[in-house]
């Protein structure tokens, strides 16, 4: 029974969540690379002040930041998938992970409720500061799921080898 439960946890809950978390890590890395390139190529430069140059630089900046934001939108889409997995297979969750999954849900639902589609915050800033920041994907959560999934994989291999 233990082997069957581990198999279900790995294939229905922890493995799929880990898969999307690994994608999120890559998406965050790409977003960071675009911001670093933006800083290196555009920020703090003494561009000519003529209209044509300013327009061209503005277009490059807008395109670069739009692309960087697309990677964050990928994280948001992955979080939708993680939420669906949790909705369907929460019963396979280890008791020690319940708080982390609930915190994931809190940030997920706050993002869906408090952020407009354009990315603009709906919540008045003073209220937001009291309630706290919204995270797309908390690093601690990503690390915990990665560690938990790898531990379950090792345990499953011991039981089946």
mmCIF file of C-alpha atoms in Angstrom:
data_model
loop_
_atom_site.group_PDB
_atom_site.id
_atom_site.type_symbol
_atom_site.label_atom_id
_atom_site.label_comp_id
_atom_site.label_asym_id
_atom_site.label_seq_id
_atom_site.Cartn_x
_atom_site.Cartn_y
_atom_site.Cartn_z
ATOM 1 C CA UNK A 1 0.000 0.000 0.000
ATOM 2 C CA UNK A 2 2.850 2.357 0.778
ATOM 3 C CA UNK A 3 4.320 1.824 -2.688
ATOM 4 C CA UNK A 4 0.940 2.446 -4.331
ATOM 5 C CA UNK A 5 0.412 5.641 -2.327
ATOM 6 C CA UNK A 6 3.893 6.896 -3.223
ATOM 7 C CA UNK A 7 3.251 6.104 -6.865
ATOM 8 C CA UNK A 8 -0.021 8.057 -6.764
ATOM 9 C CA UNK A 9 1.627 10.964 -4.972
ATOM 10 C CA UNK A 10 4.429 11.081 -7.539
ATOM 11 C CA UNK A 11 2.292 10.710 -10.645
ATOM 12 C CA UNK A 12 -0.770 12.730 -9.622
ATOM 13 C CA UNK A 13 0.423 15.407 -7.201
ATOM 14 C CA UNK A 14 4.082 15.991 -6.420
ATOM 15 C CA UNK A 15 5.502 15.059 -9.829
ATOM 16 C CA UNK A 16 3.130 17.240 -11.859
ATOM 17 C CA UNK A 17 3.441 20.185 -9.444
ATOM 18 C CA UNK A 18 7.220 19.835 -9.526
ATOM 19 C CA UNK A 19 7.139 19.794 -13.334
ATOM 20 C CA UNK A 20 5.380 23.165 -13.439
ATOM 21 C CA UNK A 21 7.620 24.567 -10.707
ATOM 22 C CA UNK A 22 10.691 23.643 -12.748
ATOM 23 C CA UNK A 23 9.133 25.464 -15.706
ATOM 24 C CA UNK A 24 8.461 28.464 -13.453
ATOM 25 C CA UNK A 25 12.119 28.543 -12.419
ATOM 26 C CA UNK A 26 13.158 28.716 -16.071
ATOM 27 C CA UNK A 27 10.557 31.373 -16.819
ATOM 28 C CA UNK A 28 11.849 33.497 -13.936
ATOM 29 C CA UNK A 29 15.418 33.034 -15.202
ATOM 30 C CA UNK A 30 14.399 34.214 -18.665
ATOM 31 C CA UNK A 31 12.565 37.195 -17.193
ATOM 32 C CA UNK A 32 15.666 38.086 -15.192
ATOM 33 C CA UNK A 33 17.914 37.786 -18.275
ATOM 34 C CA UNK A 34 15.674 40.180 -20.203
ATOM 35 C CA UNK A 35 15.745 42.691 -17.353
ATOM 36 C CA UNK A 36 19.522 42.404 -17.079
ATOM 37 C CA UNK A 37 19.878 42.908 -20.838
ATOM 38 C CA UNK A 38 17.495 45.874 -20.631
ATOM 39 C CA UNK A 39 19.630 47.411 -17.886
ATOM 40 C CA UNK A 40 22.860 46.792 -19.797
ATOM 41 C CA UNK A 41 21.639 47.988 -23.190
ATOM 42 C CA UNK A 42 19.205 50.767 -22.362
ATOM 43 C CA UNK A 43 19.409 52.030 -18.795
ATOM 44 C CA UNK A 44 21.631 54.960 -17.959
ATOM 45 C CA UNK A 45 22.747 55.561 -21.541
ATOM 46 C CA UNK A 46 23.005 59.042 -22.967
ATOM 47 C CA UNK A 47 20.769 58.717 -25.983
ATOM 48 C CA UNK A 48 20.378 61.553 -28.417
ATOM 49 C CA UNK A 49 17.341 63.626 -27.542
ATOM 50 C CA UNK A 50 15.954 63.866 -31.067
ATOM 51 C CA UNK A 51 12.469 62.506 -31.559
ATOM 52 C CA UNK A 52 13.501 59.673 -33.879
ATOM 53 C CA UNK A 53 16.133 58.298 -31.492
ATOM 54 C CA UNK A 54 13.857 58.599 -28.463
ATOM 55 C CA UNK A 55 11.065 56.831 -30.340
ATOM 56 C CA UNK A 56 13.374 53.988 -31.425
ATOM 57 C CA UNK A 57 14.789 53.545 -27.904
ATOM 58 C CA UNK A 58 11.272 53.652 -26.457
ATOM 59 C CA UNK A 59 10.117 50.940 -28.856
ATOM 60 C CA UNK A 60 13.096 48.734 -27.987
ATOM 61 C CA UNK A 61 12.431 49.264 -24.276
ATOM 62 C CA UNK A 62 8.721 48.508 -24.633
ATOM 63 C CA UNK A 63 9.365 45.361 -26.671
ATOM 64 C CA UNK A 64 12.002 44.117 -24.252
ATOM 65 C CA UNK A 65 9.830 44.665 -21.189
ATOM 66 C CA UNK A 66 6.782 43.183 -22.916
ATOM 67 C CA UNK A 67 8.777 40.039 -23.715
ATOM 68 C CA UNK A 68 10.091 39.847 -20.149
ATOM 69 C CA UNK A 69 6.524 40.100 -18.870
ATOM 70 C CA UNK A 70 5.412 37.273 -21.167
ATOM 71 C CA UNK A 71 7.619 34.924 -19.165
ATOM 72 C CA UNK A 72 5.890 36.023 -15.965
ATOM 73 C CA UNK A 73 2.538 35.411 -17.666
ATOM 74 C CA UNK A 74 3.802 31.862 -18.287
ATOM 75 C CA UNK A 75 4.287 31.486 -14.536
ATOM 76 C CA UNK A 76 0.716 32.654 -13.975
ATOM 77 C CA UNK A 77 -0.556 30.070 -16.488
ATOM 78 C CA UNK A 78 1.478 27.356 -14.777
ATOM 79 C CA UNK A 79 0.031 28.388 -11.422
ATOM 80 C CA UNK A 80 -3.421 27.780 -12.904
ATOM 81 C CA UNK A 81 -2.324 24.241 -13.710
ATOM 82 C CA UNK A 82 -0.813 23.746 -10.249
ATOM 83 C CA UNK A 83 -4.089 24.925 -8.706
ATOM 84 C CA UNK A 84 -6.025 22.396 -10.832
ATOM 85 C CA UNK A 85 -3.694 19.598 -9.722
ATOM 86 C CA UNK A 86 -4.155 20.589 -6.079
ATOM 87 C CA UNK A 87 -7.938 20.763 -6.525
ATOM 88 C CA UNK A 88 -8.019 17.257 -7.970
ATOM 89 C CA UNK A 89 -5.414 15.496 -5.830
ATOM 90 C CA UNK A 90 -5.105 17.337 -2.529
ATOM 91 C CA UNK A 91 -5.946 14.119 -0.687
ATOM 92 C CA UNK A 92 -2.494 12.800 -1.645
ATOM 93 C CA UNK A 93 -0.762 15.700 0.109
ATOM 94 C CA UNK A 94 1.532 14.917 3.034
ATOM 95 C CA UNK A 95 0.302 16.575 6.246
ATOM 96 C CA UNK A 96 3.568 18.556 6.429
ATOM 97 C CA UNK A 97 2.789 20.228 3.100
ATOM 98 C CA UNK A 98 -0.745 21.398 3.841
ATOM 99 C CA UNK A 99 0.332 24.838 5.060
ATOM 100 C CA UNK A 100 2.546 25.384 2.002
ATOM 101 C CA UNK A 101 -0.228 24.380 -0.383
ATOM 102 C CA UNK A 102 -2.671 26.652 1.457
ATOM 103 C CA UNK A 103 -0.204 29.542 1.226
ATOM 104 C CA UNK A 104 0.182 28.816 -2.500
ATOM 105 C CA UNK A 105 -3.618 29.030 -2.771
ATOM 106 C CA UNK A 106 -3.699 32.307 -0.821
ATOM 107 C CA UNK A 107 -1.227 33.943 -3.206
ATOM 108 C CA UNK A 108 -2.982 32.411 -6.217
ATOM 109 C CA UNK A 109 -6.412 33.702 -5.210
ATOM 110 C CA UNK A 110 -5.046 37.100 -4.210
ATOM 111 C CA UNK A 111 -3.376 37.433 -7.610
ATOM 112 C CA UNK A 112 -6.597 36.470 -9.400
ATOM 113 C CA UNK A 113 -8.628 38.885 -7.248
ATOM 114 C CA UNK A 114 -6.332 41.873 -6.719
ATOM 115 C CA UNK A 115 -4.442 42.160 -10.013
ATOM 116 C CA UNK A 116 -6.093 43.375 -13.207
ATOM 117 C CA UNK A 117 -5.453 41.557 -16.465
ATOM 118 C CA UNK A 118 -3.152 44.413 -17.476
ATOM 119 C CA UNK A 119 -1.021 43.708 -14.395
ATOM 120 C CA UNK A 120 -2.194 46.770 -12.492
ATOM 121 C CA UNK A 121 -2.877 46.387 -8.777
ATOM 122 C CA UNK A 122 -6.554 46.901 -7.875
ATOM 123 C CA UNK A 123 -5.963 46.984 -4.117
ATOM 124 C CA UNK A 124 -5.308 50.452 -2.685
ATOM 125 C CA UNK A 125 -1.579 50.655 -1.928
ATOM 126 C CA UNK A 126 -1.994 51.307 1.801
ATOM 127 C CA UNK A 127 -4.277 48.285 2.157
ATOM 128 C CA UNK A 128 -1.930 46.145 0.054
ATOM 129 C CA UNK A 129 0.973 47.032 2.343
ATOM 130 C CA UNK A 130 -1.023 45.868 5.369
ATOM 131 C CA UNK A 131 -2.227 42.652 3.752
ATOM 132 C CA UNK A 132 1.219 41.877 2.311
ATOM 133 C CA UNK A 133 2.885 41.160 -0.995
ATOM 134 C CA UNK A 134 1.549 38.738 -3.568
ATOM 135 C CA UNK A 135 4.058 36.235 -4.894
ATOM 136 C CA UNK A 136 3.822 34.592 -8.293
ATOM 137 C CA UNK A 137 5.688 31.606 -6.936
ATOM 138 C CA UNK A 138 7.450 31.736 -3.591
ATOM 139 C CA UNK A 139 11.034 30.399 -3.731
ATOM 140 C CA UNK A 140 10.469 28.486 -0.479
ATOM 141 C CA UNK A 141 7.472 26.712 -1.992
ATOM 142 C CA UNK A 142 9.408 25.801 -5.126
ATOM 143 C CA UNK A 143 12.301 24.469 -3.038
ATOM 144 C CA UNK A 144 10.026 22.494 -0.717
ATOM 145 C CA UNK A 145 8.202 20.796 -3.589
ATOM 146 C CA UNK A 146 11.472 19.979 -5.347
ATOM 147 C CA UNK A 147 12.914 18.430 -2.182
ATOM 148 C CA UNK A 148 9.699 16.555 -1.392
ATOM 149 C CA UNK A 149 9.403 15.162 -4.926
ATOM 150 C CA UNK A 150 13.024 14.025 -5.040
ATOM 151 C CA UNK A 151 12.708 12.378 -1.611
ATOM 152 C CA UNK A 152 9.572 10.549 -2.723
ATOM 153 C CA UNK A 153 11.324 9.415 -5.912
ATOM 154 C CA UNK A 154 14.217 7.996 -3.849
ATOM 155 C CA UNK A 155 11.806 6.298 -1.450
ATOM 156 C CA UNK A 156 9.801 4.830 -4.322
ATOM 157 C CA UNK A 157 12.954 3.494 -5.979
ATOM 158 C CA UNK A 158 13.982 1.801 -2.723
ATOM 159 C CA UNK A 159 10.598 0.103 -2.510
ATOM 160 C CA UNK A 160 10.621 -1.061 -6.115
ATOM 161 C CA UNK A 161 14.286 -2.030 -6.584
#
